[in-house]
Short mmCIF file of C-alpha atoms in Angstrom, two decimals:
data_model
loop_
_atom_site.label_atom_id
_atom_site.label_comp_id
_atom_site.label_asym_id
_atom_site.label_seq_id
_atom_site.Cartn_x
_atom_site.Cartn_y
_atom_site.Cartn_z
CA UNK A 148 82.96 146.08 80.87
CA UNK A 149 84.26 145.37 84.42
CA UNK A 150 82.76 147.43 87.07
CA UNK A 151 85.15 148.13 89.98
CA UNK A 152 84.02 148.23 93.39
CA UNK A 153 87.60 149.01 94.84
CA UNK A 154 87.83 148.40 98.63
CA UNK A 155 83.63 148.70 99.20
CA UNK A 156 83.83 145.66 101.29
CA UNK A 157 85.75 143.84 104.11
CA UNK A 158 85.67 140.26 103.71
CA UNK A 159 85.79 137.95 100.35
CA UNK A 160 84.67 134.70 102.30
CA UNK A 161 85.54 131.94 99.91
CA UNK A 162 82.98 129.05 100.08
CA UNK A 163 79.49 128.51 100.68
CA UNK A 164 79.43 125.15 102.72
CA UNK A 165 78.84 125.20 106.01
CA UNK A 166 82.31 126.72 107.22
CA UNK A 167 82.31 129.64 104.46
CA UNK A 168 78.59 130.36 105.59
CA UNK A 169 79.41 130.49 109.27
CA UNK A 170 82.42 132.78 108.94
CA UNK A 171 80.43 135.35 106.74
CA UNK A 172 77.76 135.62 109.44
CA UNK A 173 79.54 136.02 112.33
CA UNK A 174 81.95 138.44 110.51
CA UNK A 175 78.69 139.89 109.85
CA UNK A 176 77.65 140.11 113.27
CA UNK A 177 80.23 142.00 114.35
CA UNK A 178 79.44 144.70 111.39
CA UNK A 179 81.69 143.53 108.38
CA UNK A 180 80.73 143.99 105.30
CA UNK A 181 80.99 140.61 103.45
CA UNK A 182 80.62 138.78 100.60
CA UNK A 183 80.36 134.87 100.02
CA UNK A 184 81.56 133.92 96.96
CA UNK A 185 81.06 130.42 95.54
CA UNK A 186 80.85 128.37 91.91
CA UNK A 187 77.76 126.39 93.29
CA UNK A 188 74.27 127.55 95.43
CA UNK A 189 75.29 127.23 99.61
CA UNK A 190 75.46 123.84 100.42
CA UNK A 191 75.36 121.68 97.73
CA UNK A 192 78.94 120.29 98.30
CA UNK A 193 80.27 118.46 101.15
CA UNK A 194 77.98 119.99 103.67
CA UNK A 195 74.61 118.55 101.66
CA UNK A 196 76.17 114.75 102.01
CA UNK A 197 76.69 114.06 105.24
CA UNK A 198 74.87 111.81 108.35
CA UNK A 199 72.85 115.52 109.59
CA UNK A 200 74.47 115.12 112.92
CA UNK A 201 75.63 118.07 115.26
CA UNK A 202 77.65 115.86 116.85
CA UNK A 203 78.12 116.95 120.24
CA UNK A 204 79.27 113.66 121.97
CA UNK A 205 82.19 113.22 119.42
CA UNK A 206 84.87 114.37 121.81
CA UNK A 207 87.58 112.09 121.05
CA UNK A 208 88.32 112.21 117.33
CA UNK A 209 88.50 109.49 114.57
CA UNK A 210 91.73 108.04 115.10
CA UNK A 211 94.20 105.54 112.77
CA UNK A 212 92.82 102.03 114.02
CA UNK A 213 95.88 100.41 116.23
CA UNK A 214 94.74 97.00 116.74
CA UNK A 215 96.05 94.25 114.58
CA UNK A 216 93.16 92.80 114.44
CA UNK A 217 91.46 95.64 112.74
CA UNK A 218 94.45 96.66 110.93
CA UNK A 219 94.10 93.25 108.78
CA UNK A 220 90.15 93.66 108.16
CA UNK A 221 90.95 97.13 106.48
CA UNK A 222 93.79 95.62 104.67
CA UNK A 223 91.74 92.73 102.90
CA UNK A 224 89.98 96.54 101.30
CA UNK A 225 86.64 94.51 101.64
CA UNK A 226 85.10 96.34 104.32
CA UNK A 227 82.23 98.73 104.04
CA UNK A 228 83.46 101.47 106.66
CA UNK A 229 86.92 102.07 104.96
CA UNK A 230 88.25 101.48 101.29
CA UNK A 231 90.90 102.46 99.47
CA UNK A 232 91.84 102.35 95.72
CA UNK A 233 94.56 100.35 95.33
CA UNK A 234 96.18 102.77 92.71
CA UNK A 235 95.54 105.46 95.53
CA UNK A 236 97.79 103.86 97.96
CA UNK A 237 101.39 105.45 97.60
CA UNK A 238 99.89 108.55 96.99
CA UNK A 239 98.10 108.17 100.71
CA UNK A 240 100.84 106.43 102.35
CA UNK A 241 102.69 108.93 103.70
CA UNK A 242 99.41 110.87 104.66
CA UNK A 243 98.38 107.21 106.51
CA UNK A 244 101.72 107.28 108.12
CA UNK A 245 101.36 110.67 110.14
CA UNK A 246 97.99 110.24 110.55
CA UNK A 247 98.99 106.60 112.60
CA UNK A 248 101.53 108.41 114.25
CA UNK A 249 99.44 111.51 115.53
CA UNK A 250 97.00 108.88 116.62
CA UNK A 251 98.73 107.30 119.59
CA UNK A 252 97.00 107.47 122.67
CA UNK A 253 98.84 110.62 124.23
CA UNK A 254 98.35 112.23 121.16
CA UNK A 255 94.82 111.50 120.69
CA UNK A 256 93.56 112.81 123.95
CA UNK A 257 96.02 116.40 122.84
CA UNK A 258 94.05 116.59 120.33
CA UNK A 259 90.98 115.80 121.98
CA UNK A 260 91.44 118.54 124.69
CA UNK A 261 91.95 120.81 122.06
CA UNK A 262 89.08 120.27 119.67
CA UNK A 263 87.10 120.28 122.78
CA UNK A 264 85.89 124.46 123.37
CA UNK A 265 84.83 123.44 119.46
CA UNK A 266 82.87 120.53 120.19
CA UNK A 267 81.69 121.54 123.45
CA UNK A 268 80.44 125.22 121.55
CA UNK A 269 79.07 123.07 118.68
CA UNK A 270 75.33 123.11 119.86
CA UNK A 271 74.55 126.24 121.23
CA UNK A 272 76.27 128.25 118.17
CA UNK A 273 74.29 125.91 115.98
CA UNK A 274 70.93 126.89 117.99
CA UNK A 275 71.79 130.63 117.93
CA UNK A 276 72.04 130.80 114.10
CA UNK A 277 68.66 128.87 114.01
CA UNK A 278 67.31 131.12 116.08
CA UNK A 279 68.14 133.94 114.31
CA UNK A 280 67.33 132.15 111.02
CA UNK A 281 64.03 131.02 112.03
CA UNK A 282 64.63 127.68 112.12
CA UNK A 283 65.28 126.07 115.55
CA UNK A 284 62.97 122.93 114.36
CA UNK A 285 65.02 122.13 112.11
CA UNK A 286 67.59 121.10 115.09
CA UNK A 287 66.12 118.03 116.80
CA UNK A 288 67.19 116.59 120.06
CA UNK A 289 67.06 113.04 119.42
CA UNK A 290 70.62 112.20 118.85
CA UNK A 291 71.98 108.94 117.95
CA UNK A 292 72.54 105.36 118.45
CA UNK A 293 75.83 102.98 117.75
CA UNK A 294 73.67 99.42 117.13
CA UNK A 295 76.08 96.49 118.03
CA UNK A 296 75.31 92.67 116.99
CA UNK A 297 77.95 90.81 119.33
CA UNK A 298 77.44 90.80 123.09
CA UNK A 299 81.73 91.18 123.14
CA UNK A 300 81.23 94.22 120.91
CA UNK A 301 78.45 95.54 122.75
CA UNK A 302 80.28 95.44 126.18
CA UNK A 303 83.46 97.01 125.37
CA UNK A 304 81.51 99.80 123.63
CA UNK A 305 79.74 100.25 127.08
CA UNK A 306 83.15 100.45 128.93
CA UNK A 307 84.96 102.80 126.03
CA UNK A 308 81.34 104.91 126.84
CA UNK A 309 82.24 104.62 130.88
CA UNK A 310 85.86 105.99 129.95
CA UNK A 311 84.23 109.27 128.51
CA UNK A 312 82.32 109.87 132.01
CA UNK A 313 84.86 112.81 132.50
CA UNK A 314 83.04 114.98 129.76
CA UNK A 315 79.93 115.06 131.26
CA UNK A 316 78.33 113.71 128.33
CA UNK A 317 74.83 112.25 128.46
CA UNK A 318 73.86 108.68 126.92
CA UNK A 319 72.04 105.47 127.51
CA UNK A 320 73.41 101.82 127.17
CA UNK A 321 70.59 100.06 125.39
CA UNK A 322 69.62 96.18 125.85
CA UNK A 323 68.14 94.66 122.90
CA UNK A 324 64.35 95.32 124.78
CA UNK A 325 65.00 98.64 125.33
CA UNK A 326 66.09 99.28 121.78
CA UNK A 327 63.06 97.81 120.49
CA UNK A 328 61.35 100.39 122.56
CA UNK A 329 63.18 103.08 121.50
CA UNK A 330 63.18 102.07 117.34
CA UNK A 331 60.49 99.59 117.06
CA UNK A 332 60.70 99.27 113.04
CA UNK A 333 64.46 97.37 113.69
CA UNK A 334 65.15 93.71 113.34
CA UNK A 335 65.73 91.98 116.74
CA UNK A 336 69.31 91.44 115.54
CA UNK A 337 71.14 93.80 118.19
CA UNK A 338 72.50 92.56 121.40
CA UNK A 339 72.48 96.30 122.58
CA UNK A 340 73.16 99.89 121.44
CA UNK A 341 74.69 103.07 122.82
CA UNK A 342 72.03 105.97 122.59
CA UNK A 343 74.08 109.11 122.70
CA UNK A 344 71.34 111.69 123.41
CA UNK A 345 73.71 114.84 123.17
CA UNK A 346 73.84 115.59 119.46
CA UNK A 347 71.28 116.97 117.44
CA UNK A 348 70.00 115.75 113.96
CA UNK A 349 69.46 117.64 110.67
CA UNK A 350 66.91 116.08 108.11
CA UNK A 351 68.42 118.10 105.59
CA UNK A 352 71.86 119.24 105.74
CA UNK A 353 72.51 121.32 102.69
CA UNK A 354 68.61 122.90 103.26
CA UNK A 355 70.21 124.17 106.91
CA UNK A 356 73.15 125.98 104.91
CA UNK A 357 70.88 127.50 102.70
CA UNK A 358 68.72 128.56 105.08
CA UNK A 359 71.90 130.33 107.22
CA UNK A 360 72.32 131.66 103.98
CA UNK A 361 69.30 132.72 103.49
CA UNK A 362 69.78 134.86 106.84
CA UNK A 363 73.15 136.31 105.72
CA UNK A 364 71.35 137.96 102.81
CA UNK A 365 68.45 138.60 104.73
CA UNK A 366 71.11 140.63 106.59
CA UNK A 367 72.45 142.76 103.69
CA UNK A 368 75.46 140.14 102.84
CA UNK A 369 75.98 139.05 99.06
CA UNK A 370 76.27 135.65 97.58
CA UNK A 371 78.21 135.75 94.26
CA UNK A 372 78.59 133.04 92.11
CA UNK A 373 82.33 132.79 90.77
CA UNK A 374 85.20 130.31 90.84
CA UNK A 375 87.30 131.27 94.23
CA UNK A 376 90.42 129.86 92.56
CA UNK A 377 90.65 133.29 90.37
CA UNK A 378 91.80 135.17 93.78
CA UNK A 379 94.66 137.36 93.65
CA UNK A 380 96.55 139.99 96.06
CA UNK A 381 96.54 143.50 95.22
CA UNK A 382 98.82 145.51 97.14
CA UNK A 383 97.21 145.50 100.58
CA UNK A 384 93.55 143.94 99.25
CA UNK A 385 92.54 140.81 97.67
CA UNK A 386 90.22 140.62 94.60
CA UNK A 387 88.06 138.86 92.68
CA UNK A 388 86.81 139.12 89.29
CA UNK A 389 83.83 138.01 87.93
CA UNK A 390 82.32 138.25 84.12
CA UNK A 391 79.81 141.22 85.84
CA UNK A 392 82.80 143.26 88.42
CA UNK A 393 85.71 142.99 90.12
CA UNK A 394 85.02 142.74 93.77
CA UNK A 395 88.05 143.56 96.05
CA UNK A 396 88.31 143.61 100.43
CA UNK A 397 91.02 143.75 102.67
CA UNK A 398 90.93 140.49 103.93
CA UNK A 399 90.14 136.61 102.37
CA UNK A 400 88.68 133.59 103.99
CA UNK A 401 89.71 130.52 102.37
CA UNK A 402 87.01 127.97 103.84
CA UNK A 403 86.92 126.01 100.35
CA UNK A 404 86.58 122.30 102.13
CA UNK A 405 88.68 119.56 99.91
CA UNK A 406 89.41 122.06 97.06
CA UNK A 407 91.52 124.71 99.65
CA UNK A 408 94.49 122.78 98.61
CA UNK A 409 93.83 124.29 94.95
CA UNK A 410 94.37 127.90 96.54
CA UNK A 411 96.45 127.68 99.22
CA UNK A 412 99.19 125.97 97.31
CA UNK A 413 99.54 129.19 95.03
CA UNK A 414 100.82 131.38 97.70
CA UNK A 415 103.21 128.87 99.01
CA UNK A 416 101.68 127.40 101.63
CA UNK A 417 102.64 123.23 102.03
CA UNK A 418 99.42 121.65 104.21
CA UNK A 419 98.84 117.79 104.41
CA UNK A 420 94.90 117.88 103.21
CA UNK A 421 93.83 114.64 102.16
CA UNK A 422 89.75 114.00 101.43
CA UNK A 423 87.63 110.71 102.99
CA UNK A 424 85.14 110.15 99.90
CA UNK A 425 81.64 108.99 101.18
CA UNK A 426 78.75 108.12 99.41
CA UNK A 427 74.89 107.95 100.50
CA UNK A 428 71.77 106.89 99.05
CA UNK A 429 67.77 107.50 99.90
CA UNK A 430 65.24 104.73 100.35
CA UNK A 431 61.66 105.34 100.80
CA UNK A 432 60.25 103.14 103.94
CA UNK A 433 57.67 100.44 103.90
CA UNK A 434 54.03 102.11 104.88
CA UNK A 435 54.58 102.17 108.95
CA UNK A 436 57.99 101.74 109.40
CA UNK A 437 59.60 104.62 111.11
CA UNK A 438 63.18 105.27 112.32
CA UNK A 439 63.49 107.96 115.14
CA UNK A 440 66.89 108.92 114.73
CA UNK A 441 70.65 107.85 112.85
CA UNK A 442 71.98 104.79 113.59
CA UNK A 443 74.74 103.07 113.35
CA UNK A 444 75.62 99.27 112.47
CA UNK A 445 78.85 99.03 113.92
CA UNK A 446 79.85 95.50 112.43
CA UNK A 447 79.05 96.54 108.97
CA UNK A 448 80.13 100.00 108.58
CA UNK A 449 77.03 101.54 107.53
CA UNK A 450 74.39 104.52 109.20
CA UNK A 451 70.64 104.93 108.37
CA UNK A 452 69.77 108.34 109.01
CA UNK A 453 65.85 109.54 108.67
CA UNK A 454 66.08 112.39 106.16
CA UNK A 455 63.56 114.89 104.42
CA UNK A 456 64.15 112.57 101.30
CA UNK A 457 63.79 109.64 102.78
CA UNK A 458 66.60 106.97 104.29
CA UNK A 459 69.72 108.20 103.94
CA UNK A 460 71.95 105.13 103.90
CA UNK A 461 75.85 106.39 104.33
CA UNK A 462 78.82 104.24 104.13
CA UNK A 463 82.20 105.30 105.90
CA UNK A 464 85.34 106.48 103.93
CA UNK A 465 87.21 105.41 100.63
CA UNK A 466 90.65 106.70 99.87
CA UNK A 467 91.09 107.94 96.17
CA UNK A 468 91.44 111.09 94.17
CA UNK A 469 89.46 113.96 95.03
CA UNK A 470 88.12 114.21 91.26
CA UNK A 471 88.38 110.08 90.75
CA UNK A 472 85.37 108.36 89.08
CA UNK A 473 82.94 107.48 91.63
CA UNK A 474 82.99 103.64 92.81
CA UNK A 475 79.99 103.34 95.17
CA UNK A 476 80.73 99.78 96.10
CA UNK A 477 80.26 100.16 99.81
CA UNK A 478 76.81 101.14 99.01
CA UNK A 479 76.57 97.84 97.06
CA UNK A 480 77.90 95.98 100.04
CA UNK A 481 75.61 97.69 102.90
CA UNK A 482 72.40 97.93 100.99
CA UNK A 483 71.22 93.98 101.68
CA UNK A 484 72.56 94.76 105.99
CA UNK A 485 70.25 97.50 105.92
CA UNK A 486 67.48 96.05 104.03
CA UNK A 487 67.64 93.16 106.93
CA UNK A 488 67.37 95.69 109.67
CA UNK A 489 64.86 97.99 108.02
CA UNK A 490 62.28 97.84 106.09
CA UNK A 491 63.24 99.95 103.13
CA UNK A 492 61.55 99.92 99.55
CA UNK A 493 63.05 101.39 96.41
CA UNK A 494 65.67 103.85 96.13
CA UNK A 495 64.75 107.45 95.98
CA UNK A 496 67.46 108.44 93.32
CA UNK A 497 68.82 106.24 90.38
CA UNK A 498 72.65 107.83 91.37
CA UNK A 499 74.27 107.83 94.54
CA UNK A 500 75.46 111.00 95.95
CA UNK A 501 79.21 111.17 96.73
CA UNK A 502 81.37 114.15 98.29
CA UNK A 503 84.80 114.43 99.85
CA UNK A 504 85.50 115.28 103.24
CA UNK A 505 88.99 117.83 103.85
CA UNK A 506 90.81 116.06 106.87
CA UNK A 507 94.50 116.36 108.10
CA UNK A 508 96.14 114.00 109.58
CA UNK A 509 96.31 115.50 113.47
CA UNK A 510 92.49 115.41 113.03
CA UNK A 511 92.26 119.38 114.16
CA UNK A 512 91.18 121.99 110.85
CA UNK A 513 93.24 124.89 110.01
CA UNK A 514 91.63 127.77 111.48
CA UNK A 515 93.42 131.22 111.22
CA UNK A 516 95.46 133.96 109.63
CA UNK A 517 98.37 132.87 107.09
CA UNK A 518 101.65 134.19 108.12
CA UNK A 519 103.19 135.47 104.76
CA UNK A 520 100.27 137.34 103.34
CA UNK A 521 98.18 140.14 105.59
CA UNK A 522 94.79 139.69 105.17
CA UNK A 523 94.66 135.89 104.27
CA UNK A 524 92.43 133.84 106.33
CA UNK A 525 91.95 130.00 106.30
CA UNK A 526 89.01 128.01 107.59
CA UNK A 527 89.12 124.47 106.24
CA UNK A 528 89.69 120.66 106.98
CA UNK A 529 87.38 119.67 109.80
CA UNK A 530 87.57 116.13 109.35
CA UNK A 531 84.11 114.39 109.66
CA UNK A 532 82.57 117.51 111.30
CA UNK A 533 82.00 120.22 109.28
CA UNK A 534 78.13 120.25 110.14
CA UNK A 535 79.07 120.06 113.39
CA UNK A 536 81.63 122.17 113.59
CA UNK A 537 81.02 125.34 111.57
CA UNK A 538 79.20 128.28 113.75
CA UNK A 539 81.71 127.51 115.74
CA UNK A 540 84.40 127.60 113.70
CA UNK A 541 82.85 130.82 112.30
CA UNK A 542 82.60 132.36 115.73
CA UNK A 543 86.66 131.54 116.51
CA UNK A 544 87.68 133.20 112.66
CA UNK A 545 85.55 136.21 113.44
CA UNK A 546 86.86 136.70 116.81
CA UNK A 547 90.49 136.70 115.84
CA UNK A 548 90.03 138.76 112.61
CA UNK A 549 88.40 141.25 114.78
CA UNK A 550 91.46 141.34 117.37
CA UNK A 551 88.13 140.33 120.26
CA UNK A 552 89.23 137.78 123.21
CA UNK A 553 88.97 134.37 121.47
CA UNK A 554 86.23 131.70 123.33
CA UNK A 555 88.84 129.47 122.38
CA UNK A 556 92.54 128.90 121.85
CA UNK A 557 93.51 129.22 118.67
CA UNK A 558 97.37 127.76 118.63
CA UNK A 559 96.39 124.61 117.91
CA UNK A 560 94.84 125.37 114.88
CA UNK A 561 97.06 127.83 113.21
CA UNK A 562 98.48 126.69 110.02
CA UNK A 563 102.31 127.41 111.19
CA UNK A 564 101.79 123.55 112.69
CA UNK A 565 103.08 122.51 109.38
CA UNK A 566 105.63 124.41 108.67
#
């Protein structure tokens, strides 16, 4: 029998990654009454596969390539930072085609002033959950380097990190000596590397959503384990049933990462989510070698990222379906480029990981209330930054649910963009 707990709280906060966990604490923190509801543990979706970067430093966003030049590499679809299935491709197209056209340069720096109160938020919202949570360790300040083999390369990477002098962000342009210093256990292929000492690193992402998790519970909240998709409006409250009770609030948060499309689309609501599916594998290190921080080989699309499990080796994106076979061939590709510039031994797991990342195609997430039904919240499609991104996020939702001052404008992010 179904026990009904009619109205006993405020907030059904609908996924456990990093975004779902943020909103419930800070809802929390301003005494709601909340419960997280998810059909897996926190973070063991997109927020456990990721490079464990708070990525301070990324104020301009990832934007549709516009030379030629690098238009044609993606096209051959042998590159390592970007594939697509070719089956996949009219599907994407028209997604490809807004994305390219939000990503001119006067629309790229919109957005960038826009995401920036986010970005610029990122670390200290981060730090006060870890504080809380008893985990400020966990955040380390070594941020990250971008590795570059060509001298060319490596020069206009130093000018494009000149151009960004106007954010007052903090980094140091490498030469190959001074990258030895800094990560000794590389190959002396580099002829220099951007050090962006901003961001912070995770070793374990999905361990640092648990852990805020673990501190919403600690805090009276409840984690229930049900499938969000079962959501439904009752008069003026939304509920929830599960096999154990029906739990019912006034208000929703959808923050359900690639599958909020699966929700959202049942109460008429027409968003442009597309998901970036990346893969990553662990490799244990040869007795000695150590690697102080991500980073990046630029030419071949491919991050090494020191990890509680070892390695992480990440590739970029691949365009397919959402719930399409895995095809880890840009692991295949990168694993001999990072065996050359590191010494790594076996793998740690026989199966790669993959995930999906939400993203939409003016490279700013949906953050606030839905116009058609009171009570509905959304929090979902941060692009590449989710990790970095979320007590943030979490801070903004709570703020405008609770009618407070916002710490940032929210117009940019309201789903009425769309239509």
């Amino acid at each position: 029998m179904v026990e009904v707990n009619r109205l006993s709280e405020d907030v059904l906060v609908l996924g456990a990654g990093i975004i779902g966990v943020s909103v419930a604490l800070h809802l929390q923190r301003l005494g709601r009454s909340v419960v997280l509801v998810d059909r897996r543990a926190p973070g063991e979706e997109t927020s456990y596969g990721n490079a464990g970067l708070i990525e301070r430093a990324s104020v301009i966003p990832y934007g549709f390539p516009r030379e030629i030049k690098t238009l044609l590499h993606y096209g051959l679809n042998r590159s390592a930072d970007v594939r697509y299935h070719w089956s996949f491709l009219p599907k994407i197209m028209p997604w490809l085609a807004r994305f390219w056209w939000e990503s001119s340069p006067r629309r790229l720096r919109r957005a960038a002033l826009d995401m920036l109160p986010l970005i610029e938020h990122s670390l200290d919202e981060h730090a006060k959950l870890a504080d809380e949570a008893g985990i400020s360790a966990q955040l380390r300040p070594s941020g990250w380097l971008e590795a570059y083999r060509g001298t060319a390369a490596f020069e206009k990477a130093c000018a494009a990190a000149r151009q960004l002098d106007e954010f007052g962000l903090n980094y140091d342009l490498l030469s190959p000596a001074a990258l030895r210093e800094r990560e000794p256990s590389l190959a002396s292929v580099f002829a220099g590397a951007v050090h962006w000492r901003d961001p912070a690193t995770i070793a374990d992402p999905g361990q640092l959503v648990k852990d805020y998790a673990a501190l919403f519970e600690r805090k009276g909240g409840r984690i229930v384990t049900a499938d969000a998709i079962g959501l439904r409006q009752d008069g003026e409250s939304w509920s929830l049933s599960t096999p154990e009770r029906l739990y019912q609030a006034r208000n929703a948060v959808v923050a359900l990462g690639p599958w909020s499309n699966d929700l959202y689309a049942r109460f008429g609501y027409r968003v442009p989510l597309a998901v970036k599916r990346g893969y990553h594998l662990h490799f244990r290190a040869e007795p000695g070698a150590v690697l102080n921080r991500p980073m990046v080989d630029i030419e071949h699309g491919f991050l090494l990222a020191p990890m509680a499990r070892g390695i992480r080796l990440t590739t970029g994106i691949e365009f397919a379906g959402r719930d399409d076979a895995p095809t880890p061939v840009q692991l295949e590709r990168t694993e001999p480029y990072a065996r050359a510039i590191f010494p790594l031994k076996e793998r740690v797991e026989a199966t790669p990981w993959m995930g999906s990342r939400p993203c939409l195609p003016d490279m700013r997430p949906v953050i606030g209330a839905a116009p058609r039904h009171k009570g509905l919240w959304f929090a979902f499609g941060h692009n590449h930054h989710g990790l970095t991104l979320g007590p943030a996020t979490g801070r903004l939702l709570a703020e405008m649910m609770a009618g407070l001052p916002t710490f940032a404008d929210p117009k940019p992010f309201a789903i009425e963009r769309f239509g």
